[in-house]
PDB file of C-alpha atoms in Angstrom:
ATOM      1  CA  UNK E 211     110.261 166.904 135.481  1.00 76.00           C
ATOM      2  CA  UNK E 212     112.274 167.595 132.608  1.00 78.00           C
ATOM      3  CA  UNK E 213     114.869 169.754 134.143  1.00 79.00           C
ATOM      4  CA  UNK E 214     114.792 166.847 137.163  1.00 82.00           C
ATOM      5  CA  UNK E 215     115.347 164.259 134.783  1.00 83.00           C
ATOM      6  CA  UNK E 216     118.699 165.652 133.224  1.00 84.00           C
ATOM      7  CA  UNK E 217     120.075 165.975 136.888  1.00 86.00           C
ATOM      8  CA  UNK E 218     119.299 162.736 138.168  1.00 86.00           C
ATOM      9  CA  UNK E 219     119.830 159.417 136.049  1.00 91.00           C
ATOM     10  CA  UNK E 220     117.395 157.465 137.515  1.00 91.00           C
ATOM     11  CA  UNK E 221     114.585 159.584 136.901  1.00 91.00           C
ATOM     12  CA  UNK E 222     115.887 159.646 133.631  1.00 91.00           C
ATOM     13  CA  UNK E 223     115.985 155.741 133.076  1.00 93.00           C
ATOM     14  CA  UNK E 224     112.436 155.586 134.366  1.00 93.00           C
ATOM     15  CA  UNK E 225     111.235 157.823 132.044  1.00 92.00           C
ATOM     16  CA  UNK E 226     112.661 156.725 129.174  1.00 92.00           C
ATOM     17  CA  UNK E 227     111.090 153.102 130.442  1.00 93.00           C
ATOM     18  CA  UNK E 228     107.771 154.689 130.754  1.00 93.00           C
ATOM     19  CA  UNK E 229     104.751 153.507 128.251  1.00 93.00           C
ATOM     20  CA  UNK E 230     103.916 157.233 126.996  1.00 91.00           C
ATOM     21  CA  UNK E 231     105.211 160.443 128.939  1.00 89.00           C
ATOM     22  CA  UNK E 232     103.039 163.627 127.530  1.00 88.00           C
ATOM     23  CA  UNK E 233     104.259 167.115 127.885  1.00 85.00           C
ATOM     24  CA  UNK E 234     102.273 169.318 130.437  1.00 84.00           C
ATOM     25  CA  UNK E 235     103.319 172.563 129.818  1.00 81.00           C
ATOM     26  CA  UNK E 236     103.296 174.823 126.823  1.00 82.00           C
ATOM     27  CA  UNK E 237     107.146 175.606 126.679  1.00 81.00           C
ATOM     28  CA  UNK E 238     107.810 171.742 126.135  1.00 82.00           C
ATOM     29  CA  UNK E 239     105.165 171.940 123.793  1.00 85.00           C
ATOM     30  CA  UNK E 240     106.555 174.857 121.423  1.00 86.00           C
ATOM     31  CA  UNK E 241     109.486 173.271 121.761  1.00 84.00           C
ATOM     32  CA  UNK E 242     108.480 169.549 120.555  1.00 84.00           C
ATOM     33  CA  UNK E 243     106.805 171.960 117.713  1.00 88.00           C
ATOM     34  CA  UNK E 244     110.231 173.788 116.920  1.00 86.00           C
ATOM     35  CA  UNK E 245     111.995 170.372 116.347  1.00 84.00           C
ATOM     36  CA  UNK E 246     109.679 168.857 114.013  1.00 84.00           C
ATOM     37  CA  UNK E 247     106.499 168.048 116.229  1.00 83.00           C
ATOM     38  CA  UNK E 248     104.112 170.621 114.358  1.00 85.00           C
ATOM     39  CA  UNK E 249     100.879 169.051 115.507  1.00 86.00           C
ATOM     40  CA  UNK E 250     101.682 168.417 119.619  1.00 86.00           C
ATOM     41  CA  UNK E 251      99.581 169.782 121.431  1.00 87.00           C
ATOM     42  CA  UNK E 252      99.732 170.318 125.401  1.00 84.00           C
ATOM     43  CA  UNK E 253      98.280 167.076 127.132  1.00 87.00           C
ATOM     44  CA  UNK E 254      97.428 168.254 130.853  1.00 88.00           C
ATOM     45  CA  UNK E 255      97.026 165.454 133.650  1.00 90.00           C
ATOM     46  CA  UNK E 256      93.904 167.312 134.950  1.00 93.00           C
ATOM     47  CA  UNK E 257      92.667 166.594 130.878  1.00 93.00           C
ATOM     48  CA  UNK E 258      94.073 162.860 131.299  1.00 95.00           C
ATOM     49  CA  UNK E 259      91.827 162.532 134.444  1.00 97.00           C
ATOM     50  CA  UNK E 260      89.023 163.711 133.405  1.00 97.00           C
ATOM     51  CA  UNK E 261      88.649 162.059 129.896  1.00 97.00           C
ATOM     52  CA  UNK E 262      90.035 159.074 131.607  1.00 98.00           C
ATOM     53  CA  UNK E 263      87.048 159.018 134.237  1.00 98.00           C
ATOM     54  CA  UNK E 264      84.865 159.561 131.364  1.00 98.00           C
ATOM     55  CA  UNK E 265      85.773 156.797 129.231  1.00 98.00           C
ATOM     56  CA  UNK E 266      85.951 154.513 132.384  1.00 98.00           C
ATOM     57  CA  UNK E 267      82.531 154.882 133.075  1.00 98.00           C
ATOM     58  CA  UNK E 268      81.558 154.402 129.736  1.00 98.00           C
ATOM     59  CA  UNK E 269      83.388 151.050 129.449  1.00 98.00           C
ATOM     60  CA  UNK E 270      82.515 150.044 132.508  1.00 98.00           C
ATOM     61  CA  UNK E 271      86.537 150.164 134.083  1.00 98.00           C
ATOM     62  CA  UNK E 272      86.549 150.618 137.303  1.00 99.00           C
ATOM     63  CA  UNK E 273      89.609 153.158 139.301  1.00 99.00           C
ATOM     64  CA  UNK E 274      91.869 153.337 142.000  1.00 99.00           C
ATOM     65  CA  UNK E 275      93.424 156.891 143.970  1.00 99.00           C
ATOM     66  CA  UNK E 276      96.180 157.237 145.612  1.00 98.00           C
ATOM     67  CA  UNK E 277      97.887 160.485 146.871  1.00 96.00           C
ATOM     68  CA  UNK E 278      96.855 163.155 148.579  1.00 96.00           C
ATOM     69  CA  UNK E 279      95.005 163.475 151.885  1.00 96.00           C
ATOM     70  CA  UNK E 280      91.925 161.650 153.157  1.00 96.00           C
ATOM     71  CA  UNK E 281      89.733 164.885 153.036  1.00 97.00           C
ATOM     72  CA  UNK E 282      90.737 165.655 149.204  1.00 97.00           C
ATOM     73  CA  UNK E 283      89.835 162.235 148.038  1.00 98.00           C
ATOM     74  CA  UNK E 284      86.773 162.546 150.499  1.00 98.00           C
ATOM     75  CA  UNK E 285      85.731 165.607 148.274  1.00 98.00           C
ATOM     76  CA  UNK E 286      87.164 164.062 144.991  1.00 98.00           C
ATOM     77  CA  UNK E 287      85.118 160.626 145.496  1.00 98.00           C
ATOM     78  CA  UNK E 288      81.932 163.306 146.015  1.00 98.00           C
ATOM     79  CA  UNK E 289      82.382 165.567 143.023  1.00 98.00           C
ATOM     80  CA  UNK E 290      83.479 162.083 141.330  1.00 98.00           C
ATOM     81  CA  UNK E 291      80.094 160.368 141.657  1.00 98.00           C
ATOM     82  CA  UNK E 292      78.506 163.897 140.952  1.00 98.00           C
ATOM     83  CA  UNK E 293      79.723 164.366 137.676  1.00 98.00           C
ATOM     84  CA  UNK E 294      80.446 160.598 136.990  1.00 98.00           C
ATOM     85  CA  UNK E 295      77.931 158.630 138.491  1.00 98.00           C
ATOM     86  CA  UNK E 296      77.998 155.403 136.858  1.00 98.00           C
ATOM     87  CA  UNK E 297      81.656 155.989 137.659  1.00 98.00           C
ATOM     88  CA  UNK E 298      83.078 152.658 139.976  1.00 98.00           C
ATOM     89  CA  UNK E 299      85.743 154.085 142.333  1.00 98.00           C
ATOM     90  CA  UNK E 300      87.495 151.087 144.004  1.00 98.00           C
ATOM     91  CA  UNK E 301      89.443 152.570 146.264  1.00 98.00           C
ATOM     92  CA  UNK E 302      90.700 155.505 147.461  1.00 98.00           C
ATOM     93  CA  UNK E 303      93.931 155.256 149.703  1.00 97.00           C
ATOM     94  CA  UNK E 304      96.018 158.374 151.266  1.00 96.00           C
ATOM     95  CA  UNK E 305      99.738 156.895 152.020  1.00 94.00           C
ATOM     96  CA  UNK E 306     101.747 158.369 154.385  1.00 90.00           C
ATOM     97  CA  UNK E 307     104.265 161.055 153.664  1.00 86.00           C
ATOM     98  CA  UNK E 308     107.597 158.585 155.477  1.00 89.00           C
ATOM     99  CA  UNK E 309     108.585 155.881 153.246  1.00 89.00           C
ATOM    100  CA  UNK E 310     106.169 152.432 154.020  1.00 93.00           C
ATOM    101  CA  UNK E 311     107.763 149.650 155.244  1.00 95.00           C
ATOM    102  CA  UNK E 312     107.627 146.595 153.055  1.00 96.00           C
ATOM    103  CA  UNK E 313     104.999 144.936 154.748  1.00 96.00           C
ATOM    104  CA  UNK E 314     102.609 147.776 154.392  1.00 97.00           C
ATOM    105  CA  UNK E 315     103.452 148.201 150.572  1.00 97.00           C
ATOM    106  CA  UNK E 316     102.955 144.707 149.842  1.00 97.00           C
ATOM    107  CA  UNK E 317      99.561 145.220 151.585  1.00 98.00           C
ATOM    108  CA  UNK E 318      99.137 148.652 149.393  1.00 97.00           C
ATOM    109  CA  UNK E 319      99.854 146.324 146.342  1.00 98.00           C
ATOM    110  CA  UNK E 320      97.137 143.539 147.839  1.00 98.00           C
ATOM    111  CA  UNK E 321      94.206 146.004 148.571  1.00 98.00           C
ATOM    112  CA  UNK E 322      94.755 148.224 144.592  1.00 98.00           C
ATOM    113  CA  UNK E 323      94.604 144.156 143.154  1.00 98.00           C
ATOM    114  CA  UNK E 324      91.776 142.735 144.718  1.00 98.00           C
ATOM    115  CA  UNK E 325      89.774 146.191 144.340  1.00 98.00           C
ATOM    116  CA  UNK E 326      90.160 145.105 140.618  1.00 98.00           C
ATOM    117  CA  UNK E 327      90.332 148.432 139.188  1.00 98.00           C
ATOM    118  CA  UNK E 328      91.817 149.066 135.701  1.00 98.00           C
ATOM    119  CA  UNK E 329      93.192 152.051 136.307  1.00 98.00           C
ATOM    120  CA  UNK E 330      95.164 153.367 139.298  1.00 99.00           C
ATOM    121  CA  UNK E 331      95.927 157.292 139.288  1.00 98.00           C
ATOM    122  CA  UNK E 332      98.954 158.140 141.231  1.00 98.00           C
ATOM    123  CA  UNK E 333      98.907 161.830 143.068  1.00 96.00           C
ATOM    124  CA  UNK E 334     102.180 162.031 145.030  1.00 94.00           C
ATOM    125  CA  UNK E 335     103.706 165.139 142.592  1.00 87.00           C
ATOM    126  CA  UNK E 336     107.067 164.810 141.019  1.00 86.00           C
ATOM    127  CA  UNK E 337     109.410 162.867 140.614  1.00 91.00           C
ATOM    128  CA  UNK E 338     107.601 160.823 144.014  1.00 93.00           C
ATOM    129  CA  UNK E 339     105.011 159.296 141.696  1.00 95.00           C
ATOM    130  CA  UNK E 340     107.403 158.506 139.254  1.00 96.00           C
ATOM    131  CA  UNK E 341     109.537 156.677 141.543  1.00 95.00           C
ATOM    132  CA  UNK E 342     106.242 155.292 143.072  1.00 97.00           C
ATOM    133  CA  UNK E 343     105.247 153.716 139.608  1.00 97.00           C
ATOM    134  CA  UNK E 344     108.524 152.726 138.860  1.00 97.00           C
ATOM    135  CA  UNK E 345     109.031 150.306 141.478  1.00 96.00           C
ATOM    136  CA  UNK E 346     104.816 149.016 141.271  1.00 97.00           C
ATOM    137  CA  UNK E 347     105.499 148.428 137.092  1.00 96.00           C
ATOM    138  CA  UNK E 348     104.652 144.857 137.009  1.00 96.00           C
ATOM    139  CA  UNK E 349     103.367 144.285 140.527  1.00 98.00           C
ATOM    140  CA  UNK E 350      99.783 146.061 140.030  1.00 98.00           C
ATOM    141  CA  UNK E 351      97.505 144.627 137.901  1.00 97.00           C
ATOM    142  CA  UNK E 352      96.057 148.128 136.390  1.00 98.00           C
ATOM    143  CA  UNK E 353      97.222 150.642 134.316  1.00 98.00           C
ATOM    144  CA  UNK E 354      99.264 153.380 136.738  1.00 98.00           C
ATOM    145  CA  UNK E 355      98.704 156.946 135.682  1.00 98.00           C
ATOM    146  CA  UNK E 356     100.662 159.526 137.007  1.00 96.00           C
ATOM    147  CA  UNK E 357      98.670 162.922 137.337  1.00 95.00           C
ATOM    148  CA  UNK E 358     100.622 165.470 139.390  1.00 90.00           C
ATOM    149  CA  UNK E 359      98.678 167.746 141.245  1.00 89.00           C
ATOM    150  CA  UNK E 360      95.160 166.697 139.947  1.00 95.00           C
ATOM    151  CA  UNK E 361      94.072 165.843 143.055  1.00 97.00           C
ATOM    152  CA  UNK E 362      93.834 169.086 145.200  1.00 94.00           C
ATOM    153  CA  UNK E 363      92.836 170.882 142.024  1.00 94.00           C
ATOM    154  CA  UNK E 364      89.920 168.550 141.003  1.00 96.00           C
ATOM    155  CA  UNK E 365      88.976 168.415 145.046  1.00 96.00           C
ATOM    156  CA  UNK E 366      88.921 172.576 144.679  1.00 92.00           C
ATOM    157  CA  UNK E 367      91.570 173.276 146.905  1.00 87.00           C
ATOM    158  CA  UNK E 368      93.114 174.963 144.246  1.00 82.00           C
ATOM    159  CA  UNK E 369      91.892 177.006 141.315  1.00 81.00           C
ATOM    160  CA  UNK E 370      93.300 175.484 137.896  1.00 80.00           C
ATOM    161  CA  UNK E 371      94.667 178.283 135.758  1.00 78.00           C
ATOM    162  CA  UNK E 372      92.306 179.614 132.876  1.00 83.00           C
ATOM    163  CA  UNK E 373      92.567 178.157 129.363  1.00 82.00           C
ATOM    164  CA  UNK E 374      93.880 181.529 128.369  1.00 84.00           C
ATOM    165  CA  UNK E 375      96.811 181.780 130.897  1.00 84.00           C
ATOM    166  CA  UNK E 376      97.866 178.176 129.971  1.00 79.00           C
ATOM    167  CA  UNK E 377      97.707 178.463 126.336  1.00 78.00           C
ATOM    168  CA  UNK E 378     100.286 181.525 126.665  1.00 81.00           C
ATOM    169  CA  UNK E 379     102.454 179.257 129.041  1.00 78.00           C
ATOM    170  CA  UNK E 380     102.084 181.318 131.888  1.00 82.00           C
ATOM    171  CA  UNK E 381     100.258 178.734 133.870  1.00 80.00           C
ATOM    172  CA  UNK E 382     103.804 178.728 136.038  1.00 76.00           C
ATOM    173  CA  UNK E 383     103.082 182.645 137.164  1.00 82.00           C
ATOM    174  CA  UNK E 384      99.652 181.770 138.102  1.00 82.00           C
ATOM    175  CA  UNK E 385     100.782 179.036 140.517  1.00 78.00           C
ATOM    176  CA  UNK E 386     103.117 180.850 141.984  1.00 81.00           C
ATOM    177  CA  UNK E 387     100.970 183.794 142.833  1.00 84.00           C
ATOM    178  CA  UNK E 388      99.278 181.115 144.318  1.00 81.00           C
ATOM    179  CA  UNK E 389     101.790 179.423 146.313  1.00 80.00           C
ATOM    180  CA  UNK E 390     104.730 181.275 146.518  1.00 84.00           C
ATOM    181  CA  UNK E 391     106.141 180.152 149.601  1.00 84.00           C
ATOM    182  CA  UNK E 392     106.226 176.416 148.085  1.00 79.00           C
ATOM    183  CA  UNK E 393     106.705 177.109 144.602  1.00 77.00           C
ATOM    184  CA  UNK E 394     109.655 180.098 144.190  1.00 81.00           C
ATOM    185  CA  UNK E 395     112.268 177.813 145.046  1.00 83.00           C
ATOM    186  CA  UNK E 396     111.076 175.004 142.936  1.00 77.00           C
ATOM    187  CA  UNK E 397     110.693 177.134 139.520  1.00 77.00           C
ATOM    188  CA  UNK E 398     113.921 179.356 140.529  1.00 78.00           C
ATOM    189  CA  UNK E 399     116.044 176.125 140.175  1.00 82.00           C
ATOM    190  CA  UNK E 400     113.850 174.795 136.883  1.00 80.00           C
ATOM    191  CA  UNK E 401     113.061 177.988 134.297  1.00 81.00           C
ATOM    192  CA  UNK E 402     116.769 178.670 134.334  1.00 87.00           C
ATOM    193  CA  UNK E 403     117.807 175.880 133.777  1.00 82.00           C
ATOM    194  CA  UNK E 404     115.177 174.642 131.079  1.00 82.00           C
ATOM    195  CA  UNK E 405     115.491 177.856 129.225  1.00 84.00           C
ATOM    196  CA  UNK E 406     119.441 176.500 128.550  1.00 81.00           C
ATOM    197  CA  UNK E 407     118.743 173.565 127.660  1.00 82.00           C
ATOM    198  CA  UNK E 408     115.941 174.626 124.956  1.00 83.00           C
ATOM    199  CA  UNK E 409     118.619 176.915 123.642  1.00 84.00           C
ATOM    200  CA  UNK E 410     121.178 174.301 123.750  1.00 84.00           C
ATOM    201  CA  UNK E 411     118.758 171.477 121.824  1.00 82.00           C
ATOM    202  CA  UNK E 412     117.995 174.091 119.240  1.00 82.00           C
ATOM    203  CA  UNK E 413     121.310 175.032 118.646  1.00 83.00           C
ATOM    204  CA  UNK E 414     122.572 171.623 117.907  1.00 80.00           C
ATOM    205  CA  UNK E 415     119.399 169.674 116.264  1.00 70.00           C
ATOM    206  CA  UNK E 416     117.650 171.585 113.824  1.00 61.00           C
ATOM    207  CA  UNK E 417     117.613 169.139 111.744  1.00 54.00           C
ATOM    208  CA  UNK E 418     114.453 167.691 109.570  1.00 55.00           C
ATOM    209  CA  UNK E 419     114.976 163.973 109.611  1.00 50.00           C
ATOM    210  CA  UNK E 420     115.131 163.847 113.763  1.00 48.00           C
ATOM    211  CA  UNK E 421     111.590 163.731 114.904  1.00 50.00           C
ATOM    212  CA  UNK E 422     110.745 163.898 119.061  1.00 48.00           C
ATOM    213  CA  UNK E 423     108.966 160.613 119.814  1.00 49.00           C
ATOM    214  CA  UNK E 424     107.698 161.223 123.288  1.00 47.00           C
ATOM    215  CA  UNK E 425     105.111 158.383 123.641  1.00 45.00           C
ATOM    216  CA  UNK E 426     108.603 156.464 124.933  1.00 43.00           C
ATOM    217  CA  UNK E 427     109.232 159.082 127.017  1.00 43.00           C
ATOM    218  CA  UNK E 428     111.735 161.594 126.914  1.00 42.00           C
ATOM    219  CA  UNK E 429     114.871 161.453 124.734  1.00 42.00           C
ATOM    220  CA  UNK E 430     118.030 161.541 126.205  1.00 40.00           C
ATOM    221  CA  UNK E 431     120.995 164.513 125.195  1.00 39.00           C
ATOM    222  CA  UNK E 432     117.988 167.384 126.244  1.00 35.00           C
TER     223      UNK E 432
END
């Protein structure tokens, strides 16, 4: 999403709109650290779901899903109720992959309102959700959470890498072993060009009185 962001200005603009942006990888991570940011630690959407569900059930908020397929949030809303069971789901909604016409997101908007859930986790991987969110800020009436991938993962249609592999930021490899057909093209046009601009930002802002403040997203120049 970074590398995305620095390529398209829009993306860009809606990030740096965002309420808090959190970095989900280790490389953004060490390199938050290396500018200042000793104490950041990696914040993973499958973490942010999971604590989120947690302390939604607890406090009685109910949630909304969207993304995905109907059979993953089938098997999501069952593991969900396993492992969450005073958890309220209001909805669960799998959009179409063509663009919706206006009438049908108008009636997307209708049906995620008068569930009344407090939270509404977008699925629709990057920068779709983004987008997605983007033009819904203001519209919805809960908090919109953009989580990535979560869904398959959490529905067990893929294997999350272990806590080792992520902690040495190598979470990347594992996916692509995984799916290489989908992935090789996406992290052949993203490492490159992430590992020049962490080289580039380190080169020009070592500097001890310019802190990272990512909870407004992401800064623009890197």
């Amino acid at each position: 999403m970074l590398v995305e962001s620095q390529r398209d200005n829009h993306l860009r603009s809606i990030l740096n709109r965002a309420d808090l942006v959190t970095p989900d990888g280790m490389p953004l991570v060490w390199m938050m650290r290396s500018l200042g940011e000793e104490s950041q630690d990696r914040v993973a959407g499958m973490d942010i779901f999971e604590t989120a569900c947690k302390l939604c059930q607890e406090k009685n908020v109910s949630i909304y899903l969207i993304g995905s397929t109907k059979s993953v949030l089938d098997t999501m809303e069952a593991r969900l109720h396993k492992e969450f069971p005073d958890l309220k789901i209001a909805g669960l909604e799998s959009p179409p992959f063509r663009p919706l016409s206006n009438r049908e997101d108008e009636e997307t908007v209708e049906r995620i309102n008068r569930s009344g859930a407090g939270i509404t986790f977008v699925s629709l991987g990057c920068p779709k959700q983004e987008r997605w969110m983007e033009a819904h800020r203001g519209r919805l009436n809960s908090v919109m959470v953009g989580v990535g991938a979560v869904f398959p993962v959490y529905a067990g249609l893929q294997k999350r890498a272990p806590k080792w592999t992520r902690e040495l930021g190598l979470e990347w490899l594992y996916r692509l072993v995984q799916e290489p057909q989908r992935l090789f093209g996406r992290y052949f046009n993203t490492i490159p060009p992430f590992v020049y601009l962490a080289v580039k930002q380190l080169s020009i802002t070592r500097k001890p009185q310019r802190r990272l403040v990512f909870s407004k997203g992401l800064r623009k120049g890197f």
